[in-house]
PDB file of C-alpha atoms in Angstrom:
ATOM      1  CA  UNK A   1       2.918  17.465  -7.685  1.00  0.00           C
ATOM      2  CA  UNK A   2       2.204  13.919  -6.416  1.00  0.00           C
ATOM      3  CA  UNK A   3      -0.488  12.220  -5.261  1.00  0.00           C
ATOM      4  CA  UNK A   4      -1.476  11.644  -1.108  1.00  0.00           C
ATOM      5  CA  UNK A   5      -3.978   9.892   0.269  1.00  0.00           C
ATOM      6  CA  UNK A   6      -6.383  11.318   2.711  1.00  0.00           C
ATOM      7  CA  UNK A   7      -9.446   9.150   4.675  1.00  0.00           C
ATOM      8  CA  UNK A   8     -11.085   7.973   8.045  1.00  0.00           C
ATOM      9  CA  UNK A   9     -11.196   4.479   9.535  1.00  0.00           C
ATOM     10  CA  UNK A  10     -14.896   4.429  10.355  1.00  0.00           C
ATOM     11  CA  UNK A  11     -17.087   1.674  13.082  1.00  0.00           C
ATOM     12  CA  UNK A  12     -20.708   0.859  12.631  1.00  0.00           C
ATOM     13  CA  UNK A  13     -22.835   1.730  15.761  1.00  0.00           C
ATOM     14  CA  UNK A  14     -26.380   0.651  17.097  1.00  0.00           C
ATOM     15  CA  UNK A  15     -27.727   4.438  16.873  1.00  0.00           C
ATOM     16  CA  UNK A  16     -26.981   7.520  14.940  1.00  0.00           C
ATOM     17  CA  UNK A  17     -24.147   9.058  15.481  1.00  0.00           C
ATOM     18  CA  UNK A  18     -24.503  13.001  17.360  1.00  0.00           C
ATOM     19  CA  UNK A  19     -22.162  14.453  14.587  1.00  0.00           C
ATOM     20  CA  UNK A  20     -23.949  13.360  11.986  1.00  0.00           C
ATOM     21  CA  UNK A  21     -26.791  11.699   9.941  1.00  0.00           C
ATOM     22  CA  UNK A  22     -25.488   8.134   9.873  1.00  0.00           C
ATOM     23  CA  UNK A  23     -24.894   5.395  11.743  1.00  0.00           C
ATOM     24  CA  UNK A  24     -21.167   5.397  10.793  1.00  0.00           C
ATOM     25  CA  UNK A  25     -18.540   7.271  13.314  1.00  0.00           C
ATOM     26  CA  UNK A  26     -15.461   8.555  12.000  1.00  0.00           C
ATOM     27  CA  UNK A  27     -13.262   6.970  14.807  1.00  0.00           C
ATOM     28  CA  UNK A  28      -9.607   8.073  13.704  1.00  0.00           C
ATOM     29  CA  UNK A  29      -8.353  10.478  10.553  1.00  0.00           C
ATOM     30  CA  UNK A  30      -5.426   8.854   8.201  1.00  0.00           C
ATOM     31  CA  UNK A  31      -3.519  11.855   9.006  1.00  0.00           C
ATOM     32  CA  UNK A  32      -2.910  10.492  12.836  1.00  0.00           C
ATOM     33  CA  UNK A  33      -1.555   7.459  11.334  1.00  0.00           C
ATOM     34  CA  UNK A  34       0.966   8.887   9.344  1.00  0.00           C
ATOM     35  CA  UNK A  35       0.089   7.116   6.053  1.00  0.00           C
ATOM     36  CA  UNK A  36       2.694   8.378   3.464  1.00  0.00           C
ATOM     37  CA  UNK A  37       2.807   8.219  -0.185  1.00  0.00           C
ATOM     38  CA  UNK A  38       3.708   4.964  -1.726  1.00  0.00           C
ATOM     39  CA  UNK A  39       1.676   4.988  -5.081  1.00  0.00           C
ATOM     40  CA  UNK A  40       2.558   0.429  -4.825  1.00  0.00           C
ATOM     41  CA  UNK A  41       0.047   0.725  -2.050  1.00  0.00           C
ATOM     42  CA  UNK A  42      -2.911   2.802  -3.691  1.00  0.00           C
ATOM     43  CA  UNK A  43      -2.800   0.932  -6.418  1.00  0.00           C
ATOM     44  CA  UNK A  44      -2.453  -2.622  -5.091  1.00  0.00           C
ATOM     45  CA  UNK A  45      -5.567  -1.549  -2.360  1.00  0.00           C
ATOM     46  CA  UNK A  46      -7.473   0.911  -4.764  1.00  0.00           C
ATOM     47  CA  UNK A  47      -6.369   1.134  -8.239  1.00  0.00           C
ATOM     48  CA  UNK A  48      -5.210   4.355  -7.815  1.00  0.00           C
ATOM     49  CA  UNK A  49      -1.803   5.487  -9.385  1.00  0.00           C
ATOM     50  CA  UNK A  50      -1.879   1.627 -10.634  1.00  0.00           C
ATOM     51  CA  UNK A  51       0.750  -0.358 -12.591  1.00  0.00           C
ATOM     52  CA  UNK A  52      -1.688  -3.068 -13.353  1.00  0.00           C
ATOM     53  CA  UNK A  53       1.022  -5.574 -10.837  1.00  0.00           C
ATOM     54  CA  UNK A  54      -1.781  -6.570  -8.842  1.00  0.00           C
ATOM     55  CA  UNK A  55      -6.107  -6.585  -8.756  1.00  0.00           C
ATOM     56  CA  UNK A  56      -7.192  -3.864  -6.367  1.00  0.00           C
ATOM     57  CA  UNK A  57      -8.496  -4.964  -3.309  1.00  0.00           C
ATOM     58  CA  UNK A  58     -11.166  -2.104  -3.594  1.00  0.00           C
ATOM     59  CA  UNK A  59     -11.159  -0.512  -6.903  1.00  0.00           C
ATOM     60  CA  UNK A  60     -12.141   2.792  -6.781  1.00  0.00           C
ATOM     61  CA  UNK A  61     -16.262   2.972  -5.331  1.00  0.00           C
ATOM     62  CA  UNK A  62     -16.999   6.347  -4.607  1.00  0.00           C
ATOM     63  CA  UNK A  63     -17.508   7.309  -0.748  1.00  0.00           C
ATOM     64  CA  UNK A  64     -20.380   4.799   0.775  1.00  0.00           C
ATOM     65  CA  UNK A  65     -23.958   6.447   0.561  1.00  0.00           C
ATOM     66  CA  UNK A  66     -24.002   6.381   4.218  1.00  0.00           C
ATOM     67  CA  UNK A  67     -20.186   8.049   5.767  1.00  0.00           C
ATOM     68  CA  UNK A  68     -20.355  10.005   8.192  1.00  0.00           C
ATOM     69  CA  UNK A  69     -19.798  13.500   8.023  1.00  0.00           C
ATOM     70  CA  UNK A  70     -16.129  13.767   8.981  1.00  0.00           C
ATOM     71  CA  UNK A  71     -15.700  11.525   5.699  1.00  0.00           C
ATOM     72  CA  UNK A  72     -17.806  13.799   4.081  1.00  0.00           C
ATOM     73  CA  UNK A  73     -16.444  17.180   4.922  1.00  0.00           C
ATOM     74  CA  UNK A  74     -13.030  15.772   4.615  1.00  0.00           C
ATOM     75  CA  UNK A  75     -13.932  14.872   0.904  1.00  0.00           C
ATOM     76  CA  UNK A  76     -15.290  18.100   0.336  1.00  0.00           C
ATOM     77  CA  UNK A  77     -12.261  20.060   1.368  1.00  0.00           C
ATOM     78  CA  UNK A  78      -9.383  18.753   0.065  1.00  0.00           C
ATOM     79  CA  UNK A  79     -10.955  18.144  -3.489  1.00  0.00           C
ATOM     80  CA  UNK A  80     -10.983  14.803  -3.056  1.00  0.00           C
ATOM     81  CA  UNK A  81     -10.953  12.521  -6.107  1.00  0.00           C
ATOM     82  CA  UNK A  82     -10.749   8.691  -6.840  1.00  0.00           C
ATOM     83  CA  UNK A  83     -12.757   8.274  -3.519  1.00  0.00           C
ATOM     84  CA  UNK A  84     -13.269   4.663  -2.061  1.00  0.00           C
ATOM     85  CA  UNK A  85     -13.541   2.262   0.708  1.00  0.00           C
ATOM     86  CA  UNK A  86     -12.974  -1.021   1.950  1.00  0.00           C
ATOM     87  CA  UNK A  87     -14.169  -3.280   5.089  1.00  0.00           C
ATOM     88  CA  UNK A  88     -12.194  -5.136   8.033  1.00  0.00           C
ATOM     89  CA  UNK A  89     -13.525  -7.992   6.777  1.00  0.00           C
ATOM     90  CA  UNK A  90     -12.809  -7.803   3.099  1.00  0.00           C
ATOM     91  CA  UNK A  91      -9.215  -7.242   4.282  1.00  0.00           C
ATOM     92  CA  UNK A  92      -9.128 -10.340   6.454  1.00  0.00           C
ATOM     93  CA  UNK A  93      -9.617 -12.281   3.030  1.00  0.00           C
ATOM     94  CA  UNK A  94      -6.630 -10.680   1.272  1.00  0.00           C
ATOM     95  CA  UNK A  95      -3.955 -13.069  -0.204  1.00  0.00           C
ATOM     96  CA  UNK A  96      -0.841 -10.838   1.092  1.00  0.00           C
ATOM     97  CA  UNK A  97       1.950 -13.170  -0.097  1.00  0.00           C
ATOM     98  CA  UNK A  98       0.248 -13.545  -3.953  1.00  0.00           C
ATOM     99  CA  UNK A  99       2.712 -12.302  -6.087  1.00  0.00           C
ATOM    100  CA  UNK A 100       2.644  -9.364  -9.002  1.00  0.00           C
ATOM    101  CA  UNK A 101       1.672 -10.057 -12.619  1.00  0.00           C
ATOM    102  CA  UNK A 102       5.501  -8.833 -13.799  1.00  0.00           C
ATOM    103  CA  UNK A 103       8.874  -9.032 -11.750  1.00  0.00           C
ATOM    104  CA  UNK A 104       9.242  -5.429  -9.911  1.00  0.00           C
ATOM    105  CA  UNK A 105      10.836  -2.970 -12.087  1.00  0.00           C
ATOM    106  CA  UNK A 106      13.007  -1.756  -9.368  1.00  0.00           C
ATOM    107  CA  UNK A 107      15.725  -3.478  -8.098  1.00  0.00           C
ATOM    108  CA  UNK A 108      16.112  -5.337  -4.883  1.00  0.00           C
ATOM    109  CA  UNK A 109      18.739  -5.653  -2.505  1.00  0.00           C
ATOM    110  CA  UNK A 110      19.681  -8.901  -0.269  1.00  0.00           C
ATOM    111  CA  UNK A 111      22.818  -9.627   2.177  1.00  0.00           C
ATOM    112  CA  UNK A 112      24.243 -12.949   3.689  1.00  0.00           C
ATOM    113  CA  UNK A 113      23.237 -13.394   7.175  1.00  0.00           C
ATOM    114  CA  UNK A 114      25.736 -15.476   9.137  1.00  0.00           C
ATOM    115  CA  UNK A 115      24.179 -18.720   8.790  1.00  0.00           C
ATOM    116  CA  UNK A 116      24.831 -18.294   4.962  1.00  0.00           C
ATOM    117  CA  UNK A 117      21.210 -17.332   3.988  1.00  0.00           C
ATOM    118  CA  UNK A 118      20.014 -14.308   1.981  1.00  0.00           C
ATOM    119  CA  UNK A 119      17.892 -12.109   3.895  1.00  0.00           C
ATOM    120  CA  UNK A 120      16.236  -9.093   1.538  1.00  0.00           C
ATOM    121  CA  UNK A 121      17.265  -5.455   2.747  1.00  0.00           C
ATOM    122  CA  UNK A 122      15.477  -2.584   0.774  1.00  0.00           C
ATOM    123  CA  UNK A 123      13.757  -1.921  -3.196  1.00  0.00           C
ATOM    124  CA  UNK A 124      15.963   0.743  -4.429  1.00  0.00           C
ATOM    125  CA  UNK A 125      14.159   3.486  -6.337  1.00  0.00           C
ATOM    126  CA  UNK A 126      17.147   4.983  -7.692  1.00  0.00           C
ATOM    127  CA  UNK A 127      20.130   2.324  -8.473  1.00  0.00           C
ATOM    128  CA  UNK A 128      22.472   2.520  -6.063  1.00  0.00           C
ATOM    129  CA  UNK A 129      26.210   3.087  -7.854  1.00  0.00           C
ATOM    130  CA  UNK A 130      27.227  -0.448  -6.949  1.00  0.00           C
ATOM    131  CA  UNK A 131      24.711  -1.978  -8.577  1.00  0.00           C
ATOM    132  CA  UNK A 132      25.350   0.451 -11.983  1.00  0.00           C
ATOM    133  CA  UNK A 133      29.328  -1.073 -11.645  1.00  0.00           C
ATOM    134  CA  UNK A 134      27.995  -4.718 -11.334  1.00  0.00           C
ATOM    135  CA  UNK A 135      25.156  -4.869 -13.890  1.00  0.00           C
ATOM    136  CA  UNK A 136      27.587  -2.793 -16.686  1.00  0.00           C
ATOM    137  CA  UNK A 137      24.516  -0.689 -17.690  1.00  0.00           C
ATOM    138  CA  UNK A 138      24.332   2.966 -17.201  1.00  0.00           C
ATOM    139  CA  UNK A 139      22.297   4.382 -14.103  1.00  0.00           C
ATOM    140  CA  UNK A 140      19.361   5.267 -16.395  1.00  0.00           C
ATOM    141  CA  UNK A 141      18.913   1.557 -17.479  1.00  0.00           C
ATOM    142  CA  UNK A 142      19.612   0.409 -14.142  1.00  0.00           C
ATOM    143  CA  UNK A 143      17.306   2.553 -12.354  1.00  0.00           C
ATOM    144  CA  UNK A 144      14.523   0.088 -14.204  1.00  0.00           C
ATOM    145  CA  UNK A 145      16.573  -3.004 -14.554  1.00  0.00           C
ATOM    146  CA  UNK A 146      13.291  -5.654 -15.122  1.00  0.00           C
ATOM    147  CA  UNK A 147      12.984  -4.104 -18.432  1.00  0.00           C
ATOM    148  CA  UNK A 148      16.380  -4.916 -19.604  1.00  0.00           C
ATOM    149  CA  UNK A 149      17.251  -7.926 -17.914  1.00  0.00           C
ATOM    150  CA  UNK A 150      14.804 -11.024 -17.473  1.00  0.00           C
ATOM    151  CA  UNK A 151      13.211 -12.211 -14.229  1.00  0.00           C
ATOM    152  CA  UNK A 152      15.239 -13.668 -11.972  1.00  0.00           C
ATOM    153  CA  UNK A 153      18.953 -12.309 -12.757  1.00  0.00           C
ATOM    154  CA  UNK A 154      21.205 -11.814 -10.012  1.00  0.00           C
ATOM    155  CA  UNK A 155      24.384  -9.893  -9.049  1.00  0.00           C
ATOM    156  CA  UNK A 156      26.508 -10.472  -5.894  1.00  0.00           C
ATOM    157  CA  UNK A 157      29.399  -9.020  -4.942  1.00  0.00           C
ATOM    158  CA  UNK A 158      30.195 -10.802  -1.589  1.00  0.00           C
ATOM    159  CA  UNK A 159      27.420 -10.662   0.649  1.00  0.00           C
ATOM    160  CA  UNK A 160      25.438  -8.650  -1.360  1.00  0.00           C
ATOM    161  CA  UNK A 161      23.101  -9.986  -4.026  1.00  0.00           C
ATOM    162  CA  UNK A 162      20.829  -7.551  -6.309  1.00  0.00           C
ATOM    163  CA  UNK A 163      17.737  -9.210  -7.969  1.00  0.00           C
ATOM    164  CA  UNK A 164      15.374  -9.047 -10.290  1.00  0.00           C
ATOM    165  CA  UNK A 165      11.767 -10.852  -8.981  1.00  0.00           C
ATOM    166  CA  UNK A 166       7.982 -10.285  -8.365  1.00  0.00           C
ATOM    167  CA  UNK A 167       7.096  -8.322  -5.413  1.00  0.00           C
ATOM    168  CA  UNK A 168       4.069  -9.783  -2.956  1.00  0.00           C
ATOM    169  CA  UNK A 169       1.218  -8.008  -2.089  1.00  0.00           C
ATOM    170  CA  UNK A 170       2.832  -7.453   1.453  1.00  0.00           C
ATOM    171  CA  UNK A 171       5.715  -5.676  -0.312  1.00  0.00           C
ATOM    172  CA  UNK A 172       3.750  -3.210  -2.104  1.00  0.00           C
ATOM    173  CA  UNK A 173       1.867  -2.541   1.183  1.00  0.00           C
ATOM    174  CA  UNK A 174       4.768  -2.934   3.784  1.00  0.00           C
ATOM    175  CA  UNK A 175       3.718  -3.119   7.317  1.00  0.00           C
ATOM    176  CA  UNK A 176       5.886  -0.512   8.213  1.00  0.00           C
ATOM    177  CA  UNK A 177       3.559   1.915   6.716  1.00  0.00           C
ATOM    178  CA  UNK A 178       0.095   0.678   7.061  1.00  0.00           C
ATOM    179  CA  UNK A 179       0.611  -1.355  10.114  1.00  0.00           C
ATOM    180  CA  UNK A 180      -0.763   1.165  12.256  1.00  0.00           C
ATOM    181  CA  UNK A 181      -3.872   1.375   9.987  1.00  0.00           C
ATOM    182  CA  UNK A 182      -4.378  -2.603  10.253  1.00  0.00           C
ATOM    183  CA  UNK A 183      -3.705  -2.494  13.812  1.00  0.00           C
ATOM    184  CA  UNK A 184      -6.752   0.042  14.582  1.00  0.00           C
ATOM    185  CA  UNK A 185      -8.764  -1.666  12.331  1.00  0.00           C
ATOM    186  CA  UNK A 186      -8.357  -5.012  13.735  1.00  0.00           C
ATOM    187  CA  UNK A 187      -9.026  -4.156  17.394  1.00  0.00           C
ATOM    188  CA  UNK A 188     -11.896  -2.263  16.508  1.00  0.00           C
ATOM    189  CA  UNK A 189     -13.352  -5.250  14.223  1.00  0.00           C
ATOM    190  CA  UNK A 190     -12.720  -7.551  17.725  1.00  0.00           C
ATOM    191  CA  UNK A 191     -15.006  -5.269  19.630  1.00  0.00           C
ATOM    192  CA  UNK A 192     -17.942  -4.573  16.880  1.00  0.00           C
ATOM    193  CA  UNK A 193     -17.592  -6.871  14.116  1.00  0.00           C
ATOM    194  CA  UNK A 194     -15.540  -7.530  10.396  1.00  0.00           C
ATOM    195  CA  UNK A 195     -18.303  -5.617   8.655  1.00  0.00           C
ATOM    196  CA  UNK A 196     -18.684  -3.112  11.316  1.00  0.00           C
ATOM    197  CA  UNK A 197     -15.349  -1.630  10.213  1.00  0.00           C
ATOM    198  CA  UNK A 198     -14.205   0.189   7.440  1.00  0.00           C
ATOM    199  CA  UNK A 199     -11.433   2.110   5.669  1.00  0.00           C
ATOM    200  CA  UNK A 200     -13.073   5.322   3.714  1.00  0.00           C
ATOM    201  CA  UNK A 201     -10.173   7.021   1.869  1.00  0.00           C
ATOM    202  CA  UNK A 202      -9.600   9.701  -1.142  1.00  0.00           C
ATOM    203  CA  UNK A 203      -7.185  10.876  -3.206  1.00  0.00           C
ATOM    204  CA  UNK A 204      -5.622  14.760  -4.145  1.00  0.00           C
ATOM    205  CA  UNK A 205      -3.704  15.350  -7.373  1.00  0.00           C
TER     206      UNK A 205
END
């Protein structure tokens, strides 16, 4: 059984909020946002489910003495563990292109555009069977290839080129999935403040 993330984005306001005992509103749940499992991102944001590639932008704090009940309640009943939370501001400050401590240990595949220049196309989880023929290993080696081959080897086969490198921040927290989060964050944060906003998230086993 894996490991999802569950959470509110939450905005500071002037008085109490009616649902609760706090003066932080639980403005949108995680779930709306679609936020899948990608265990790169929980560990490169919260040092959950880490590989040590990267410091955690909010290691693991507990909720914040003062969420609001949603956050709470939420926490309470799905079990939640590994609990923490991070502001709009903190996130502004984030280095998304600094790269991992060790090259990825999945490969990654790039093709030729037609002005001659690699453009990257997808991190393969499982090798794909042209990249077993190419690399002469067998699929369970080259499923992992970073620990058999040092950083920076290549393969191309026409305009295809696998290759071993060090992800970015950005990679292990693609847009594609949290763009939606940053997005509500950031317009919020323009209305009420850097500080004013915050992620509050948790983890189930």
């Amino acid at each position: 059984m894996g490991k999802d993330i569950w959470g509110f984005i939450e905005c500071h306001r002037d008085c109490r909020d009616q649902e609760a005992d706090s003066f932080w509103h639980a403005t949108i749940d995680l779930d709306h946002l679609k936020v899948p499992r990608n265990y790169d991102a929980f560990g490169c944001l919260f040092g959950v489910c880490d590989n040590e590639q990267f410091v955690p932008v909010a290691p693991v704090r507990g909720l914040p003495a003062d969420a609001s009940n949603r956050a709470r309640d939420g926490h309470q009943t799905t079990a939640g563990r590994s609990a923490s939370w991070v502001s709009w501001a903190e996130l502004k400050r984030v280095d998304w292109d600094e790269e991992s401590a060790e090259p990825d240990a999945y490969i990654r595949e790039y093709y030729r555009d037609p002005q001659g220049d690699w453009q990257f196309l997808q991190r393969h989880y499982s090798a794909p069977e042209q990249f077993v023929d190419l690399c002469g290993q067998p699929a369970h080696i080259a499923v992992r290839p970073s620990e058999h081959f040092p950083e920076g080897s290549q393969w191309i086969d026409g305009d295809q080129m696998f290759r071993i490198e060090r992800i970015r921040r950005r990679d292990a927290v693609p847009d594609e999935e949290w763009g939606s989060v940053w997005t509500v964050m950031r317009a919020l944060a323009e209305l009420h403040g850097d500080d004013e906003v915050r992620l509050v998230v948790w983890f189930d086993d």
